[in-house]
XYZ file of C-alpha atoms in Angstrom:
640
model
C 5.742 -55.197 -126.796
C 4.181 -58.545 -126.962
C 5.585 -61.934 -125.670
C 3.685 -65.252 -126.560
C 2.920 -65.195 -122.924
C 1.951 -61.702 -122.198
C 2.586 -57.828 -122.736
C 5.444 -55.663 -121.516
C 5.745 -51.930 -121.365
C 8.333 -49.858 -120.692
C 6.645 -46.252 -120.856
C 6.742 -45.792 -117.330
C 8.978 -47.600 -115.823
C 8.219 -51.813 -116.306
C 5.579 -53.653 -116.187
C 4.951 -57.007 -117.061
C 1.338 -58.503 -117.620
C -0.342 -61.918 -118.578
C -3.460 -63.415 -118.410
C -4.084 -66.244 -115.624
C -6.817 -69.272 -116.407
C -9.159 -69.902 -113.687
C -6.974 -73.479 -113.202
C -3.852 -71.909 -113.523
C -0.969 -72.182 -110.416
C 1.496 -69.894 -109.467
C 4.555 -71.424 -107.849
C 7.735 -69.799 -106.738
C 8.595 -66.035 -105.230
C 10.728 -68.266 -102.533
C 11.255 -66.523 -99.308
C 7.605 -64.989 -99.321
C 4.200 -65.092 -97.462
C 1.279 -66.555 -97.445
C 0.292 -69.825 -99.506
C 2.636 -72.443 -101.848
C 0.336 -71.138 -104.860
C 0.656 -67.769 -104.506
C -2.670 -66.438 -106.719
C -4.825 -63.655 -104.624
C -2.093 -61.597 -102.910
C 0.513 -59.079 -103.810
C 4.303 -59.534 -102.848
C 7.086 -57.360 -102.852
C 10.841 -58.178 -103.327
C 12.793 -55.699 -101.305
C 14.902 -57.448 -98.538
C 13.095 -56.161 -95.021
C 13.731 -56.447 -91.927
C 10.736 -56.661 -90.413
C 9.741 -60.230 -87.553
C 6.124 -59.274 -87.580
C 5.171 -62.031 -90.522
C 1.647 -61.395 -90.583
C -0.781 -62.085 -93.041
C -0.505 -58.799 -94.638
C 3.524 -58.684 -95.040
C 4.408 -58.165 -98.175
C 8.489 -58.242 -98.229
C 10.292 -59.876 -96.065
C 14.373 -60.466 -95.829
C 14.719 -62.011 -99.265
C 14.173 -60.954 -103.167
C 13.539 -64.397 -105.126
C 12.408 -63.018 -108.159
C 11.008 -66.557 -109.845
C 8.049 -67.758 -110.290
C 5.997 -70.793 -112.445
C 2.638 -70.666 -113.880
C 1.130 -73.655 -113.722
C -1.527 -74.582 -116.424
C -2.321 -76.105 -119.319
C 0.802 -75.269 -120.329
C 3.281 -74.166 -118.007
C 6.063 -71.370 -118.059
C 8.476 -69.637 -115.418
C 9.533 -65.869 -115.417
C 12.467 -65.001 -113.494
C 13.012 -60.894 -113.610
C 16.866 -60.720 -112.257
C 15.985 -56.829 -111.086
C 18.153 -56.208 -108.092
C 15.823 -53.079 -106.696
C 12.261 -52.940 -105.486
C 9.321 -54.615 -107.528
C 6.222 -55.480 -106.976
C 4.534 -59.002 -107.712
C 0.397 -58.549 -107.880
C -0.328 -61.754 -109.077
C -4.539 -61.496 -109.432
C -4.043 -59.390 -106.829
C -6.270 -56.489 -108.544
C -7.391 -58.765 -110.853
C -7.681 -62.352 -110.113
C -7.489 -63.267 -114.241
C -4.034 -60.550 -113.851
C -0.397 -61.399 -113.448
C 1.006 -57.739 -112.833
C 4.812 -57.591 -112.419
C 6.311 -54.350 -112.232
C 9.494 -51.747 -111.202
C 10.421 -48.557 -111.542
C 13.248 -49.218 -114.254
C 13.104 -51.065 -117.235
C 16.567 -52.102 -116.977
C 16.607 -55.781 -115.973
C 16.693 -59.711 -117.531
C 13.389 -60.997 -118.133
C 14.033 -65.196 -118.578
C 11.177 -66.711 -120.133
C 11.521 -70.780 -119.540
C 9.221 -73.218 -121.296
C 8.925 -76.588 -120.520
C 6.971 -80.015 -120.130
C 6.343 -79.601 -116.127
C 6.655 -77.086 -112.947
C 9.431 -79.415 -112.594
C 11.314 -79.690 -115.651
C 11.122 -75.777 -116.182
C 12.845 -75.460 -112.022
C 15.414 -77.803 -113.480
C 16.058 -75.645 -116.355
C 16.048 -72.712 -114.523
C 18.439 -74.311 -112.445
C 20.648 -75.149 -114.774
C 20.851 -71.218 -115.404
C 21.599 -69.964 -112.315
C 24.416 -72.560 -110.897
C 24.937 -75.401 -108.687
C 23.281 -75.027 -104.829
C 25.624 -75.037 -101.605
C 26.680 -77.950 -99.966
C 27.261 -77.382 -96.512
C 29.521 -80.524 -94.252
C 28.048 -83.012 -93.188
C 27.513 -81.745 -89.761
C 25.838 -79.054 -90.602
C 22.866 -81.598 -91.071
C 22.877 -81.860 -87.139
C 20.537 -80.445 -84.750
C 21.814 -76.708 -83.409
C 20.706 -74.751 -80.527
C 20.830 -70.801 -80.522
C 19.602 -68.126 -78.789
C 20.047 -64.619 -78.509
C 21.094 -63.814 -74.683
C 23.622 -66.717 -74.657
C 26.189 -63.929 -73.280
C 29.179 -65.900 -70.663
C 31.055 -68.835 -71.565
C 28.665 -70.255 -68.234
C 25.654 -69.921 -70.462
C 27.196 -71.729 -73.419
C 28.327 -74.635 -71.328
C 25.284 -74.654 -69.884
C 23.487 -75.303 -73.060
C 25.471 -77.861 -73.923
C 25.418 -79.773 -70.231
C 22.068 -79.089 -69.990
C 21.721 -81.673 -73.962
C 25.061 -84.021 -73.051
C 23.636 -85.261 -69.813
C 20.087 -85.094 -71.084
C 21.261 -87.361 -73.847
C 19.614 -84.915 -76.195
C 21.375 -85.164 -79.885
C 23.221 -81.604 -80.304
C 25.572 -80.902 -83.052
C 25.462 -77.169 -82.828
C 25.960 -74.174 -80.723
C 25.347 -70.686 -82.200
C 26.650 -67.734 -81.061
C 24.603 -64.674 -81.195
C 26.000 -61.074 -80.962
C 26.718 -61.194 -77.286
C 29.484 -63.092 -77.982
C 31.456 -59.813 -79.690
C 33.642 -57.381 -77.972
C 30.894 -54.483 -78.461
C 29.234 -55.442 -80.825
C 32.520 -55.179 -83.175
C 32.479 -58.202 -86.335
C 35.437 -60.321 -85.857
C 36.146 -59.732 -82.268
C 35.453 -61.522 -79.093
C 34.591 -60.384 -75.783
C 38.072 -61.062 -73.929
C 37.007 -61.139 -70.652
C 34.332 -63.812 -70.765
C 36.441 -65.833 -73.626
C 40.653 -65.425 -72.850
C 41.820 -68.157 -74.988
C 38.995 -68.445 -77.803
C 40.540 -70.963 -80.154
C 40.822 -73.226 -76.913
C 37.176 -73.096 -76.158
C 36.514 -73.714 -79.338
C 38.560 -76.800 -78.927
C 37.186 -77.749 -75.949
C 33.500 -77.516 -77.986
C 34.596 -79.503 -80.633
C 35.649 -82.446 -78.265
C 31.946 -82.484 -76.661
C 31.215 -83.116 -80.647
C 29.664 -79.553 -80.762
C 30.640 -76.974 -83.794
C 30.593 -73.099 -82.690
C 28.556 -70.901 -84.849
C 29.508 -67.009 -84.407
C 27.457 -64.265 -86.463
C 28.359 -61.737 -88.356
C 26.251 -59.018 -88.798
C 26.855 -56.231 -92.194
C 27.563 -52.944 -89.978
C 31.495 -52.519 -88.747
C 31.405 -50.528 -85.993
C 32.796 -46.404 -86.088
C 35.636 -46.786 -83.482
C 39.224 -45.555 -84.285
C 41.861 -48.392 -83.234
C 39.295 -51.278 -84.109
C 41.396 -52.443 -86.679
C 38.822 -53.253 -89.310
C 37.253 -49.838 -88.935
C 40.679 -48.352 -89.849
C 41.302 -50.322 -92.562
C 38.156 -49.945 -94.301
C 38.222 -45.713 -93.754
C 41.704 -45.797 -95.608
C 41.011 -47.992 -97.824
C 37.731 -46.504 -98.871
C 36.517 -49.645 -98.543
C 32.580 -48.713 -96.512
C 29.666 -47.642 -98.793
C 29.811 -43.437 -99.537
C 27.699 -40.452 -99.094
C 27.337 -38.859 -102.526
C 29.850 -36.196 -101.194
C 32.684 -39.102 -100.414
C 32.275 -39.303 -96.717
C 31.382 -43.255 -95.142
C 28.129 -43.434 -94.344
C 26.813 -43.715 -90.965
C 24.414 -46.218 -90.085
C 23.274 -47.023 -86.603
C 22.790 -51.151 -86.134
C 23.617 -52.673 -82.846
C 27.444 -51.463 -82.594
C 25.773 -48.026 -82.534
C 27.357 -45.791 -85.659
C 28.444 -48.543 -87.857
C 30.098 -48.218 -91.633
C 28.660 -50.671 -94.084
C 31.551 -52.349 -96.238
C 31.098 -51.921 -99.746
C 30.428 -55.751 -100.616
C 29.252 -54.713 -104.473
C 32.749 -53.616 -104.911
C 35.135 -56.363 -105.732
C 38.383 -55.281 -103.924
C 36.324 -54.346 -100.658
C 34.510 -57.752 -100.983
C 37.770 -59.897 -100.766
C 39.015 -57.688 -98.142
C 35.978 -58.164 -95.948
C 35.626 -62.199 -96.872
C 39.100 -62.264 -95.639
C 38.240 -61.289 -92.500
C 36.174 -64.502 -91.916
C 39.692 -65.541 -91.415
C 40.191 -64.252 -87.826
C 37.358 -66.939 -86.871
C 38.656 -69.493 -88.948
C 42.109 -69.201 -87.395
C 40.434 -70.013 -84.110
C 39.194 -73.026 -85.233
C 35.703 -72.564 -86.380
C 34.020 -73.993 -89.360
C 30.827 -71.861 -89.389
C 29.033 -69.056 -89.671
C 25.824 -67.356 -90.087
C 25.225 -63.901 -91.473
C 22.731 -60.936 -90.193
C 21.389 -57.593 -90.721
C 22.088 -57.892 -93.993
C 19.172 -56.461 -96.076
C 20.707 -54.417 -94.665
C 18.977 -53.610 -91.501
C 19.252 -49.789 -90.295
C 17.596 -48.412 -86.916
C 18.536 -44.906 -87.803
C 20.935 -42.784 -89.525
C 22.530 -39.249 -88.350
C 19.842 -37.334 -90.558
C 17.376 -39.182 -90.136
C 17.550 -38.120 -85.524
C 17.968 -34.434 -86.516
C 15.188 -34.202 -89.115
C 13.068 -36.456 -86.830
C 13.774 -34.357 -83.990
C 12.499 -31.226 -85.998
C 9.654 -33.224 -87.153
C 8.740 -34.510 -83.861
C 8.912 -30.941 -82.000
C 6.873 -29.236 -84.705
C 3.884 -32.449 -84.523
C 3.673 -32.234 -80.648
C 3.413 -28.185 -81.092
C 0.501 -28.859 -83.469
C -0.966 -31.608 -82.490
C 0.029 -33.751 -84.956
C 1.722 -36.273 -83.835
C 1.172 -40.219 -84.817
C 3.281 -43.169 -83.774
C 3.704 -43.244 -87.636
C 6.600 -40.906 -87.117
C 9.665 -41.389 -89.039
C 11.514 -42.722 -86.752
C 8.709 -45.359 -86.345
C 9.076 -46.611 -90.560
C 11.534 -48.735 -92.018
C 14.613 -47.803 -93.570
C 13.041 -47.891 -97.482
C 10.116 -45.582 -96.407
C 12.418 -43.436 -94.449
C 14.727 -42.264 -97.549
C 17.697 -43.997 -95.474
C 18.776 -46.414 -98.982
C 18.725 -43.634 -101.481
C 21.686 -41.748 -99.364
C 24.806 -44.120 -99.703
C 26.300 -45.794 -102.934
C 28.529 -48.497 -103.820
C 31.299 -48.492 -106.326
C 30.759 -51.528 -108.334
C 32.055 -52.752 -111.378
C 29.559 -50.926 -113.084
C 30.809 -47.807 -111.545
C 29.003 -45.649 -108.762
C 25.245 -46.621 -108.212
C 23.135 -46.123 -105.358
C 22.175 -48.222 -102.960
C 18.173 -48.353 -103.409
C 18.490 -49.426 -107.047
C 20.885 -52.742 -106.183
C 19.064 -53.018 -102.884
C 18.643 -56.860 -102.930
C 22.010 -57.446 -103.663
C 23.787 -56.686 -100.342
C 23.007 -59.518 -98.160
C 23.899 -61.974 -101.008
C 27.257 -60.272 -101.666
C 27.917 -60.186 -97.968
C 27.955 -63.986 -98.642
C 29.489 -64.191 -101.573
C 32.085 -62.409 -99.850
C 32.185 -65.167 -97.582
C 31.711 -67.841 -99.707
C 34.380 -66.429 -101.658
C 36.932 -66.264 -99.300
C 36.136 -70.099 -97.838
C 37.776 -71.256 -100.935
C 41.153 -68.379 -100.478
C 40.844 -70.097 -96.604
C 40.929 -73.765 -97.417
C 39.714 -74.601 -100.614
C 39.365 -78.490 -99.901
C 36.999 -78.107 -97.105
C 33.720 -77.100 -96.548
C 32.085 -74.759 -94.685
C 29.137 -74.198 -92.856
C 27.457 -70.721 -94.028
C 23.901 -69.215 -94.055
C 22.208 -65.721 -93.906
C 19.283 -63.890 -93.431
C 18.793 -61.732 -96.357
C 19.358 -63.466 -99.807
C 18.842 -62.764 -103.528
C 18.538 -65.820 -106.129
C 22.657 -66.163 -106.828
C 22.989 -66.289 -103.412
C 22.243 -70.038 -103.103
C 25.579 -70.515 -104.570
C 27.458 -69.321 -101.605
C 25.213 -70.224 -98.494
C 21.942 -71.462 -97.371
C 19.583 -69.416 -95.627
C 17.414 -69.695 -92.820
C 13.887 -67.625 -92.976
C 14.432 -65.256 -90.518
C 12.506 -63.607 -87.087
C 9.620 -65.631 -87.295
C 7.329 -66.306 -84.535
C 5.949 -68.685 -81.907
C 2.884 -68.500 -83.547
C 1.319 -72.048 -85.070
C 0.597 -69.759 -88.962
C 4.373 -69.667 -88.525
C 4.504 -73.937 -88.425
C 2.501 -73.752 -92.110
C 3.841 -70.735 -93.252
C 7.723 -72.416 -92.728
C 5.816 -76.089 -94.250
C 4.751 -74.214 -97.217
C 7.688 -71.940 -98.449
C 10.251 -75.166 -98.165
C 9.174 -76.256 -101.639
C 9.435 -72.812 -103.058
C 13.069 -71.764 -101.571
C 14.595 -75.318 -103.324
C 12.716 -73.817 -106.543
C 15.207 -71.055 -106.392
C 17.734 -73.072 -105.596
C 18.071 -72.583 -101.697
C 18.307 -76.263 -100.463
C 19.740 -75.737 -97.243
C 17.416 -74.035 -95.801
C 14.768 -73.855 -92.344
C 13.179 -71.927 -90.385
C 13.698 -70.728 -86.213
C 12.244 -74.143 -84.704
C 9.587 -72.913 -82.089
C 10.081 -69.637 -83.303
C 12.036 -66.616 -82.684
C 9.894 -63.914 -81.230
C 7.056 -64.664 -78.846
C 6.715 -67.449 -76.050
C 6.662 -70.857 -77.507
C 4.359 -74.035 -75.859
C 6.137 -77.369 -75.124
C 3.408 -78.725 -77.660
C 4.017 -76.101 -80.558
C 8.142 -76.945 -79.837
C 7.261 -80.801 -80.251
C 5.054 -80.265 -83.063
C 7.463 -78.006 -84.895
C 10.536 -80.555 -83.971
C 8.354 -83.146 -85.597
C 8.230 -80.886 -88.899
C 12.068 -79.682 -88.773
C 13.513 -83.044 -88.232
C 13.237 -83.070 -92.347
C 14.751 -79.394 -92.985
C 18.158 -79.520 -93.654
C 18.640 -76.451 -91.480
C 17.683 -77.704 -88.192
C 17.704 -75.046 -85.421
C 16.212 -74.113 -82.035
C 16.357 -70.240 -81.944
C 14.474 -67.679 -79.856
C 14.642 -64.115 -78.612
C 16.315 -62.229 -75.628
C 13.216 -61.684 -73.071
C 11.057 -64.925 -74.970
C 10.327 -68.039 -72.797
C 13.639 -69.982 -72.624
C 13.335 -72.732 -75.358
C 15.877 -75.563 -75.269
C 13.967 -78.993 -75.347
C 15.199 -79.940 -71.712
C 13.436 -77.422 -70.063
C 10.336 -79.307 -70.779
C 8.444 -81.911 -69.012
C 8.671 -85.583 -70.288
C 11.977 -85.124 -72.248
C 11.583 -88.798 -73.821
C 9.297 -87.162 -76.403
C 12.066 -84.596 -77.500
C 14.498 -87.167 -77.451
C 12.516 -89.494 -79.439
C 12.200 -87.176 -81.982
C 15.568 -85.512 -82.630
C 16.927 -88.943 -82.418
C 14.953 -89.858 -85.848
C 16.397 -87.058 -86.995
C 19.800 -87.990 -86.485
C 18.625 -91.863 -87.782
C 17.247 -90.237 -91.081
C 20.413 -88.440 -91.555
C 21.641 -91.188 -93.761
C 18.374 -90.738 -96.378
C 18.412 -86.723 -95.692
C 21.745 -86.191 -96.372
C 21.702 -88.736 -99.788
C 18.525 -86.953 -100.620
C 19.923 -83.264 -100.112
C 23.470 -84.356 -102.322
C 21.665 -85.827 -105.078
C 19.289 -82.770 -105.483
C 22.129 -80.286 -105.243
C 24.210 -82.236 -108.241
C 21.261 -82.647 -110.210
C 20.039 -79.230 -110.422
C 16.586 -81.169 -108.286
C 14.424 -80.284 -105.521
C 14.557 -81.869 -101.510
C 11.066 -80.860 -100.898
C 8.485 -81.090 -103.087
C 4.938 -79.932 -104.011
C 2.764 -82.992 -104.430
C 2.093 -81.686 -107.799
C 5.247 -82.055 -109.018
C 5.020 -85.878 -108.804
C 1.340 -86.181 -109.367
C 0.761 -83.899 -112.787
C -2.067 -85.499 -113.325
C -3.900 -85.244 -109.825
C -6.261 -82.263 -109.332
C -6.693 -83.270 -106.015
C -3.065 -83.432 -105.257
C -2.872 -80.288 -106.684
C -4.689 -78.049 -104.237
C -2.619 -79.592 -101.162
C -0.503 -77.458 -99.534
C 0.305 -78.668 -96.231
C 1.888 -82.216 -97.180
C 5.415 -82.203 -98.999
C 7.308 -84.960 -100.837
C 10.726 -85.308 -98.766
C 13.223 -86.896 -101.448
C 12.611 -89.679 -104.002
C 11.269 -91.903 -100.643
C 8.815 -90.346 -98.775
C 5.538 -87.976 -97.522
C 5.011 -85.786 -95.069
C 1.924 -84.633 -93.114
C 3.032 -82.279 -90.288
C 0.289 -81.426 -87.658
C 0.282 -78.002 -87.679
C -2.408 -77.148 -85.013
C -2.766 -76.600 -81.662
C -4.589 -79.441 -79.323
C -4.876 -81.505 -83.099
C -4.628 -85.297 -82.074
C -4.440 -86.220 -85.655
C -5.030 -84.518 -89.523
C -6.755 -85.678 -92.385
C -4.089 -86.924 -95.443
C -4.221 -87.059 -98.962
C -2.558 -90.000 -100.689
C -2.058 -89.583 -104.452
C -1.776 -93.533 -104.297
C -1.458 -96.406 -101.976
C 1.656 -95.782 -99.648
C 2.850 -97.353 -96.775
C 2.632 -94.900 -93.573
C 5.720 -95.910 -90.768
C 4.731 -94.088 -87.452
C 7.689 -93.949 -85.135
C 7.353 -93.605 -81.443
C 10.826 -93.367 -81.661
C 14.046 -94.976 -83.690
C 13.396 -98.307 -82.992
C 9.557 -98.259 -82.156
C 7.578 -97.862 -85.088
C 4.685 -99.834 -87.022
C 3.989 -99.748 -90.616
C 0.591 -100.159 -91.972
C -0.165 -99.756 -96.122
C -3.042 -97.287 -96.640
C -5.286 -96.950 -99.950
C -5.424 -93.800 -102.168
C -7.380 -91.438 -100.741
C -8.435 -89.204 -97.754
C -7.516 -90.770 -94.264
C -7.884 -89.287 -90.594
C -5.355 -90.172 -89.400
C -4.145 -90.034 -85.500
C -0.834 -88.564 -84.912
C -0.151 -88.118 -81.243
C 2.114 -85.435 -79.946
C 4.879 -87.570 -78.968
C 4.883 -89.469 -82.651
C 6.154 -88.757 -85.928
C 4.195 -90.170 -88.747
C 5.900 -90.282 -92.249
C 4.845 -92.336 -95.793
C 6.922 -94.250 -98.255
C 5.792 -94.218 -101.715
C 5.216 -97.547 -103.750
C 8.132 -99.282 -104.941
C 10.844 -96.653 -103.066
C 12.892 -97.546 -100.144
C 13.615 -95.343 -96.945
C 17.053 -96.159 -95.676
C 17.299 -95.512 -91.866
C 20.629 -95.849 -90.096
C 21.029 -98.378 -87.326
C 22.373 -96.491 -84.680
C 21.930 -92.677 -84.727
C 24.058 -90.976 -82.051
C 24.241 -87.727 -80.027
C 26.292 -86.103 -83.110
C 26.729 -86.590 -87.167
C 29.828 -88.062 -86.151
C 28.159 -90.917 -84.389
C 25.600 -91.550 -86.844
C 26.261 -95.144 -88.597
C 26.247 -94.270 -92.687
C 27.109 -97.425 -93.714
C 25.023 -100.106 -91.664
C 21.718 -99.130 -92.924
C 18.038 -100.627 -92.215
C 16.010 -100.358 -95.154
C 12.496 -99.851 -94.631
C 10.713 -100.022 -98.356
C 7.196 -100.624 -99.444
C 7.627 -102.927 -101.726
C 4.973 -104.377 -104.707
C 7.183 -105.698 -107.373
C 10.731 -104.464 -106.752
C 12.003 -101.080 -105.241
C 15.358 -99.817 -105.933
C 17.147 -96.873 -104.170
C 20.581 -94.723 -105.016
C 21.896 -93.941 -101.668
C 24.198 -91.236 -101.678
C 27.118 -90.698 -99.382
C 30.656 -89.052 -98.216
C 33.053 -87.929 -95.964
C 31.182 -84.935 -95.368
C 33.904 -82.548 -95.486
C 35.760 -82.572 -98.675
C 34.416 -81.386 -102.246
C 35.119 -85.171 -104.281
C 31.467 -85.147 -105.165
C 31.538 -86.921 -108.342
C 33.285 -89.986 -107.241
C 31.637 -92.870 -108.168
C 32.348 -94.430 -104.438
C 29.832 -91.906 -103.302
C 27.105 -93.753 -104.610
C 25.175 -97.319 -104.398
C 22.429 -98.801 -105.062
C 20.012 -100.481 -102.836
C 17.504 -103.423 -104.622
C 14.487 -105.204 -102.693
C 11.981 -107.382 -104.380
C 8.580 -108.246 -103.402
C 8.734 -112.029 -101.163
């Protein structure tokens, strides 16, 4: 049938079209690749787990099935389709908008509106408030996977304490389990958990374990027993658990689409909680399989018969990912909608994983907040957790890539959000680290994390530490305006980071720019996202004032016209610019943790015309009283 925006058949299948102007932008598609319009490329939503981000990837861990086009007129399309579908948006044809799946049973939302912006607000609106996270959460965090003995933990953190490095943060990655086993920790390297944990938390530093989806097949691991007899791990079509194999080796996935197994398994978070911590972060959740029990013997038959005629291609099935291996069309989940299988709610599993988390937080201590974010996500999601972007790579396409899909993960309502500072995979350069730093100091997930067998990554291993320092200090002394800014979009339905279009309507110019992003009410940003770059040319919409900080307390402010500057950014600096008639509150003293930080005795740094006025935003970081008018204030200066 016909929509007044385009044509949708369901003869085979679904498939949506519309016509795109030659002008026309297309925002949104959150967690995906490439550019912040995404015209010219297709995308896939079905949650992968694949760290090779090339140019070419086409899914990656998250389904955000939203998107604006931006014209003349504007109107978003969210398709809440929990399988595989395909995005070609003038992909095959560049006047085409192509959406399509293999059902036609999903919720097309058609939202009109007066802006991009307005119609994200609306949208918004629809799919419920974001996650607020505590305050420290807002903190710099180190991670890395290889942290294995309670000496490399307190390493970590000696190695930032007498460095006077800033550190709120400590992840733990899987080597931290007994085995590999959710919920358990490895005895011999951590006796009395709940008193490390203390003894963290008095260095100011906040544990964060992982949890990964697969529970591990061993009888008298008490979660494994209780989810065989209660029926409680996703089925085989003839009733038996299905076998996955993750890092545990053979591991059961719980059932998280069924309601009963999903409180059972949230209540698990418990264990952790019980010890003391306050925060966690989910993984292998799309979720990720190496290989199931079919999938070695049929390989094995495969591979003997290719080598006996020649046939043989590292294309193997062994080689493929779980969707193009068959492995998500053999287990099913009982869910209130009865018995479906897995490949046609696919994009739903790392979400309820959280929601099962999320969900429990509030059986666990319903007054307090918790720290929670994952790797695979579907729009919903953002109700329960933030996310970060996954196994990226120490690769400077992975700087702009992470600059670029900010604006469109707060579009689907994932505010806390980041990326793997310096990335994950590969070898990172001190000046790629720096340069990245200098970008994630205004991400509300802020986090060092690289790979077992990678260069080792934590900012004091690098020469001339002042520069690190400088840096994560103004983090830590822009808390006050990044966490007011973060609040106040997350209880107004708004955005943290913004295209510059979304303030400039009017601007072609500041329509086509995709590596600058509007940071709050207050403030642009113009990341250097190149190696050996000494500088960037900036677009300003209109005459702002630029503050370049050689650190907290070293900076100088000079008011540029509208237009395109060069301007020099040295690797140890941190340029940012305030926007006419808006104020940038800075706190006074920042601090080697949030709890340090100064909220209250604030230095305003404005740019100032006629008068500026600024609603600062702030709490005790830890409790859910959002609405009290206490929270907020307002901050006047007029011109001299």
């Amino acid at each position: 049938g016909s929509l007044p925006i385009g044509e949708v058949s369901t003869e085979d299948g679904f498939r949506f079209t519309c016509r795109l102007e030659k002008e026309d932008i297309v925002y949104g598609l959150g967690e995906a690749n490439r550019g912040l319009n995404k015209r010219g490329f297709r995308y896939v939503s079905s949650c992968t787990d694949d760290r090779m981000h090339t140019e070419t990837i086409q899914a990656m861990y998250a389904a955000h099935n939203f998107l604006i086009v931006a014209g003349r007129e504007s109107v978003g399309l969210f398709f809440d389709y929990p399988a595989r579908m395909v995005f070609d948006v003038g992909y095959t044809r560049m006047d085409t908008l192509a959406v399509t799946c293999q059902r036609a049973d999903l919720d097309l939302y058609v939202i009109t509106g007066e802006s991009p912006y307005d119609i994200v607000r609306q949208f918004r609106r629809l799919i419920g408030p974001s996650y607020i996270p505590p305050k420290f959460a807002f903190g710099f965090g180190q991670s890395r996977w290889g942290y294995k003995t309670r000496a490399d933990f307190c390493g970590v953190v000696d190695g930032y304490r007498k460095n006077h490095l800033p550190l709120d943060m400590l992840y733990l990655d899987i080597d931290y389990m007994d085995h590999y086993k959710d919920f358990t920790v490895n005895g011999e390297e951590f006796p009395d958990f709940p008193a490390f944990v203390a003894e963290m938390k008095d260095r100011g530093i906040y544990l964060v374990p992982i949890i990964d989806a697969g529970v591990k097949v061993e009888k008298g691991y008490n979660i494994y027993d209780e989810g065989v007899e209660k029926r409680y791990f996703c089925q085989r079509a003839d009733g038996s658990d299905f076998v996955a194999a993750v890092w545990p080796g053979d591991t059961h996935f719980p059932d998280v689409l069924n309601p009963e197994a999903r409180a059972w398994f949230g209540d698990q978070y418990r264990i952790l909680t019980d010890a003391g911590i306050e925060a966690f972060w989910n993984d292998m959740n799309e979720p990720s399989i190496f290989y199931t029990p079919e999938l070695t013997a049929q390989t094995r038959a495969q591979l003997e018969k290719a080598f006996q005629d020649g046939s043989y291609t590292p294309n193997m099935p062994a080689r493929k990912k779980p969707e193009a291996r068959g492995d998500y069309e053999l287990f099913y989940h009982r869910s209130i909608a009865g018995t479906v299988r897995h490949d046609q709610v696919h994009n739903l599993y790392g979400f309820n994983m959280t929601r099962a988390a999320g969900e429990a937080f509030e059986r666990i201590d319903p007054d307090r907040r918790f720290l929670m974010f994952s790797r695979s996500s579907y729009i919903g999601m953002h109700r329960y957790g933030g996310i970060w972007t996954g196994d990226n790579q120490s690769w400077w396409a992975h700087l702009l890539l992470n600059i670029r899909m900010m604006p469109s993960l707060n579009m689907c309502g994932f505010l806390y959000s980041g990326a793997d500072l310096g990335g994950f995979g590969a070898d990172t350069t001190r000046e790629l680290l720096l340069r990245w730093l200098a970008f994630g100091i205004f991400t509300p997930l802020m986090r060092n994390h690289s790979a077992l067998g990678t260069r080792r990554q934590e900012v004091y291993r690098f020469e001339n530490q002042d520069a690190f320092r400088h840096i994560i200090e103004l983090r830590y002394g822009l808390l006050p305006y990044i966490y007011s800014e973060y609040m106040k979009a997350a209880l107004s339905d708004g955005m943290y980071a913004r295209p510059l279009a979304f303030a400039y309507p009017e601007d072609e110019r500041a329509k086509r720019v995709e590596d600058q992003l509007l940071i709050g009410e207050s403030i642009m940003i113009a990341p250097v996202y190149e190696q050996n770059a000494v500088g960037r040319y900036v677009y300003l919409p209109e005459r702002m004032k630029m503050v370049r900080f050689r650190s907290l307390t070293d900076r100088e402010e000079t008011v540029l016209e509208q237009g395109d500057h060069y301007i020099g950014i040295p690797l140890e600096e941190v340029a940012l610019f305030i926007r006419p008639e808006h104020i940038l509150p800075l706190a006074e003293k920042g601090g080697q943790s949030v709890e340090e930080v100064d909220f209250e005795n604030l230095l305003l740094l404005d740019f100032t015309i006629e008068e500026s006025t600024y609603e600062y935003y702030t709490d005790d970081g830890y409790g859910k009283d959002f609405e009290n008018p206490a929270n907020r204030k307002v901050f006047r200066k007029s011109a001299k």
